[in-house]
PDB file of C-alpha atoms in Angstrom:
ATOM      1  CA  MET A  21     107.641 183.234  50.858  1.00 60.00           C
ATOM      2  CA  VAL A  22     110.705 181.595  52.696  1.00 64.00           C
ATOM      3  CA  ARG A  23     112.082 178.458  51.531  1.00 65.00           C
ATOM      4  CA  LYS A  24     112.247 175.908  54.130  1.00 71.00           C
ATOM      5  CA  ARG A  25     113.755 173.534  51.893  1.00 80.00           C
ATOM      6  CA  PRO A  26     116.862 173.255  49.458  1.00 89.00           C
ATOM      7  CA  TYR A  27     115.922 173.521  45.376  1.00 89.00           C
ATOM      8  CA  VAL A  28     116.811 169.665  43.885  1.00 92.00           C
ATOM      9  CA  CYS A  29     116.822 170.814  40.876  1.00 93.00           C
ATOM     10  CA  GLY A  30     116.399 174.529  37.792  1.00 92.00           C
ATOM     11  CA  ILE A  31     112.670 173.046  37.681  1.00 91.00           C
ATOM     12  CA  ASP A  32     111.943 173.376  41.964  1.00 91.00           C
ATOM     13  CA  ALA A  33     112.987 176.625  41.183  1.00 91.00           C
ATOM     14  CA  ALA A  34     111.226 177.983  38.956  1.00 93.00           C
ATOM     15  CA  LEU A  35     107.798 176.007  40.105  1.00 92.00           C
ATOM     16  CA  ASP A  36     108.085 177.528  43.439  1.00 91.00           C
ATOM     17  CA  VAL A  37     107.835 180.829  41.566  1.00 93.00           C
ATOM     18  CA  VAL A  38     105.068 180.665  38.978  1.00 93.00           C
ATOM     19  CA  GLY A  39     103.168 177.387  40.908  1.00 91.00           C
ATOM     20  CA  GLY A  40      99.219 177.672  41.654  1.00 86.00           C
ATOM     21  CA  LYS A  41      96.898 178.637  38.960  1.00 89.00           C
ATOM     22  CA  TRP A  42      96.841 181.691  38.104  1.00 97.00           C
ATOM     23  CA  LYS A  43     100.863 183.163  38.334  1.00 97.00           C
ATOM     24  CA  VAL A  44     101.939 181.990  34.610  1.00 96.00           C
ATOM     25  CA  LEU A  45      98.184 183.434  33.475  1.00 96.00           C
ATOM     26  CA  ILE A  46      98.647 186.682  35.135  1.00 97.00           C
ATOM     27  CA  LEU A  47     102.576 186.158  33.927  1.00 97.00           C
ATOM     28  CA  TRP A  48     101.197 185.833  29.759  1.00 95.00           C
ATOM     29  CA  ALA A  49      98.595 188.869  30.457  1.00 97.00           C
ATOM     30  CA  LEU A  50     101.318 191.369  30.912  1.00 98.00           C
ATOM     31  CA  SER A  51     103.071 189.777  28.561  1.00 95.00           C
ATOM     32  CA  THR A  52     101.923 192.787  26.087  1.00 95.00           C
ATOM     33  CA  GLY A  53     102.771 195.383  28.744  1.00 96.00           C
ATOM     34  CA  SER A  54     101.872 197.775  31.789  1.00 97.00           C
ATOM     35  CA  LYS A  55      98.379 196.647  32.079  1.00 98.00           C
ATOM     36  CA  ARG A  56      95.870 197.887  36.038  1.00 96.00           C
ATOM     37  CA  PHE A  57      94.472 195.613  37.763  1.00 95.00           C
ATOM     38  CA  GLY A  58      91.169 195.195  36.256  1.00 95.00           C
ATOM     39  CA  GLU A  59      92.955 195.022  32.859  1.00 97.00           C
ATOM     40  CA  VAL A  60      93.951 191.919  34.223  1.00 97.00           C
ATOM     41  CA  LYS A  61      91.693 190.439  36.103  1.00 97.00           C
ATOM     42  CA  ARG A  62      89.007 191.088  32.540  1.00 97.00           C
ATOM     43  CA  GLU A  63      92.304 188.926  30.643  1.00 96.00           C
ATOM     44  CA  LEU A  64      91.496 186.522  33.660  1.00 97.00           C
ATOM     45  CA  PRO A  65      88.085 185.146  33.589  1.00 95.00           C
ATOM     46  CA  GLY A  66      87.381 183.655  36.980  1.00 96.00           C
ATOM     47  CA  VAL A  67      90.003 184.722  39.702  1.00 97.00           C
ATOM     48  CA  SER A  68      88.817 186.833  42.380  1.00 97.00           C
ATOM     49  CA  VAL A  69      89.587 189.792  43.264  1.00 96.00           C
ATOM     50  CA  LYS A  70      91.323 188.397  46.623  1.00 97.00           C
ATOM     51  CA  VAL A  71      93.644 185.719  45.153  1.00 97.00           C
ATOM     52  CA  LEU A  72      94.643 188.123  42.019  1.00 97.00           C
ATOM     53  CA  THR A  73      96.002 190.817  44.610  1.00 96.00           C
ATOM     54  CA  GLU A  74      97.616 187.960  46.626  1.00 96.00           C
ATOM     55  CA  GLN A  75      99.083 186.514  43.157  1.00 97.00           C
ATOM     56  CA  LEU A  76     100.417 189.965  42.267  1.00 97.00           C
ATOM     57  CA  ARG A  77     102.048 190.891  45.028  1.00 96.00           C
ATOM     58  CA  GLU A  78     104.025 187.463  44.929  1.00 95.00           C
ATOM     59  CA  LEU A  79     105.045 188.447  41.851  1.00 97.00           C
ATOM     60  CA  GLU A  80     106.400 190.765  43.212  1.00 97.00           C
ATOM     61  CA  ALA A  81     107.549 189.976  46.183  1.00 95.00           C
ATOM     62  CA  ASP A  82     110.128 187.389  43.738  1.00 95.00           C
ATOM     63  CA  GLU A  83     110.294 190.915  41.500  1.00 97.00           C
ATOM     64  CA  ILE A  84     108.717 189.302  38.914  1.00 98.00           C
ATOM     65  CA  VAL A  85     106.525 192.493  38.413  1.00 98.00           C
ATOM     66  CA  THR A  86     106.962 195.682  39.737  1.00 98.00           C
ATOM     67  CA  ARG A  87     103.633 197.298  40.816  1.00 97.00           C
ATOM     68  CA  HIS A  88     104.010 201.347  39.425  1.00 96.00           C
ATOM     69  CA  GLU A  89     102.000 203.428  41.267  1.00 93.00           C
ATOM     70  CA  TYR A  90     101.084 207.794  40.062  1.00 90.00           C
ATOM     71  CA  ASP A  91     100.460 209.823  42.136  1.00 86.00           C
ATOM     72  CA  GLU A  92      97.766 211.515  40.006  1.00 85.00           C
ATOM     73  CA  THR A  93      93.803 212.713  41.337  1.00 87.00           C
ATOM     74  CA  VAL A  94      92.698 209.802  40.886  1.00 84.00           C
ATOM     75  CA  PRO A  95      95.695 206.861  41.546  1.00 83.00           C
ATOM     76  CA  ARG A  96      96.158 204.899  39.802  1.00 89.00           C
ATOM     77  CA  VAL A  97      98.648 201.684  39.895  1.00 93.00           C
ATOM     78  CA  GLU A  98     100.201 199.554  37.293  1.00 97.00           C
ATOM     79  CA  TYR A  99     101.529 196.376  37.160  1.00 98.00           C
ATOM     80  CA  SER A 100     104.426 195.635  34.404  1.00 98.00           C
ATOM     81  CA  LEU A 101     106.743 192.244  34.041  1.00 98.00           C
ATOM     82  CA  THR A 102     110.476 192.854  35.134  1.00 98.00           C
ATOM     83  CA  GLU A 103     113.525 191.927  33.364  1.00 98.00           C
ATOM     84  CA  PHE A 104     113.664 188.967  35.649  1.00 98.00           C
ATOM     85  CA  GLY A 105     110.021 188.742  34.597  1.00 97.00           C
ATOM     86  CA  ARG A 106     110.462 188.343  31.323  1.00 97.00           C
ATOM     87  CA  SER A 107     112.819 186.260  30.947  1.00 97.00           C
ATOM     88  CA  LEU A 108     110.684 184.266  32.893  1.00 96.00           C
ATOM     89  CA  ASN A 109     108.169 184.816  30.609  1.00 93.00           C
ATOM     90  CA  GLU A 110     110.433 183.569  28.150  1.00 94.00           C
ATOM     91  CA  ALA A 111     111.510 180.198  29.458  1.00 94.00           C
ATOM     92  CA  LEU A 112     107.330 179.706  29.152  1.00 93.00           C
ATOM     93  CA  GLY A 113     107.068 180.341  25.540  1.00 92.00           C
ATOM     94  CA  PRO A 114     108.197 176.099  24.489  1.00 94.00           C
ATOM     95  CA  LEU A 115     105.864 174.998  27.656  1.00 92.00           C
ATOM     96  CA  GLY A 116     103.366 177.562  25.815  1.00 91.00           C
ATOM     97  CA  ALA A 117     104.297 176.089  22.251  1.00 94.00           C
ATOM     98  CA  TRP A 118     104.111 172.666  23.362  1.00 95.00           C
ATOM     99  CA  GLY A 119     100.595 172.819  24.628  1.00 94.00           C
ATOM    100  CA  THR A 120      98.657 175.194  21.249  1.00 95.00           C
ATOM    101  CA  ARG A 121     100.516 172.050  19.233  1.00 96.00           C
ATOM    102  CA  HIS A 122      98.455 169.713  21.773  1.00 95.00           C
ATOM    103  CA  ARG A 123      95.762 171.954  23.320  1.00 95.00           C
ATOM    104  CA  ALA A 124      93.109 169.090  21.042  1.00 94.00           C
ATOM    105  CA  ARG A 125      93.986 166.261  22.266  1.00 94.00           C
ATOM    106  CA  ILE A 126      94.635 168.136  25.692  1.00 94.00           C
ATOM    107  CA  GLU A 127      90.811 169.062  25.998  1.00 94.00           C
ATOM    108  CA  SER A 128      89.160 165.770  24.629  1.00 93.00           C
ATOM    109  CA  LEU A 129      92.150 164.089  27.550  1.00 93.00           C
ATOM    110  CA  ARG A 130      89.607 166.166  29.973  1.00 90.00           C
ATOM    111  CA  ALA A 131      86.224 166.172  28.325  1.00 91.00           C
ATOM    112  CA  ASN A 132      86.375 161.452  28.384  1.00 84.00           C
ATOM    113  CA  ALA A 133      88.008 162.039  32.390  1.00 73.00           C
TER     114      ALA A 133
END
């Protein structure tokens, strides 16, 4: 992904990396350690194989996620967070805490909309 304009602030840069519905949830799924594609998919109900593949590739290109291929009789691939990705996950922690504190209110507002 090539950026056409300079970032206006740090949030602009961070949102460029985690933009979209699934990337933050992929980071959450990988926060407990390496996982195979199918394990990540099971933790994210509703994501299609195509979208998950695209999002993982973009996160890999941004050096947030690493893809490790094992040379075995039955090939195996695992995804994990890089140190850069773990630091991003830590930065998202306060946002997740805010969502947890206000989840009921947000759900209520969305249900009444």
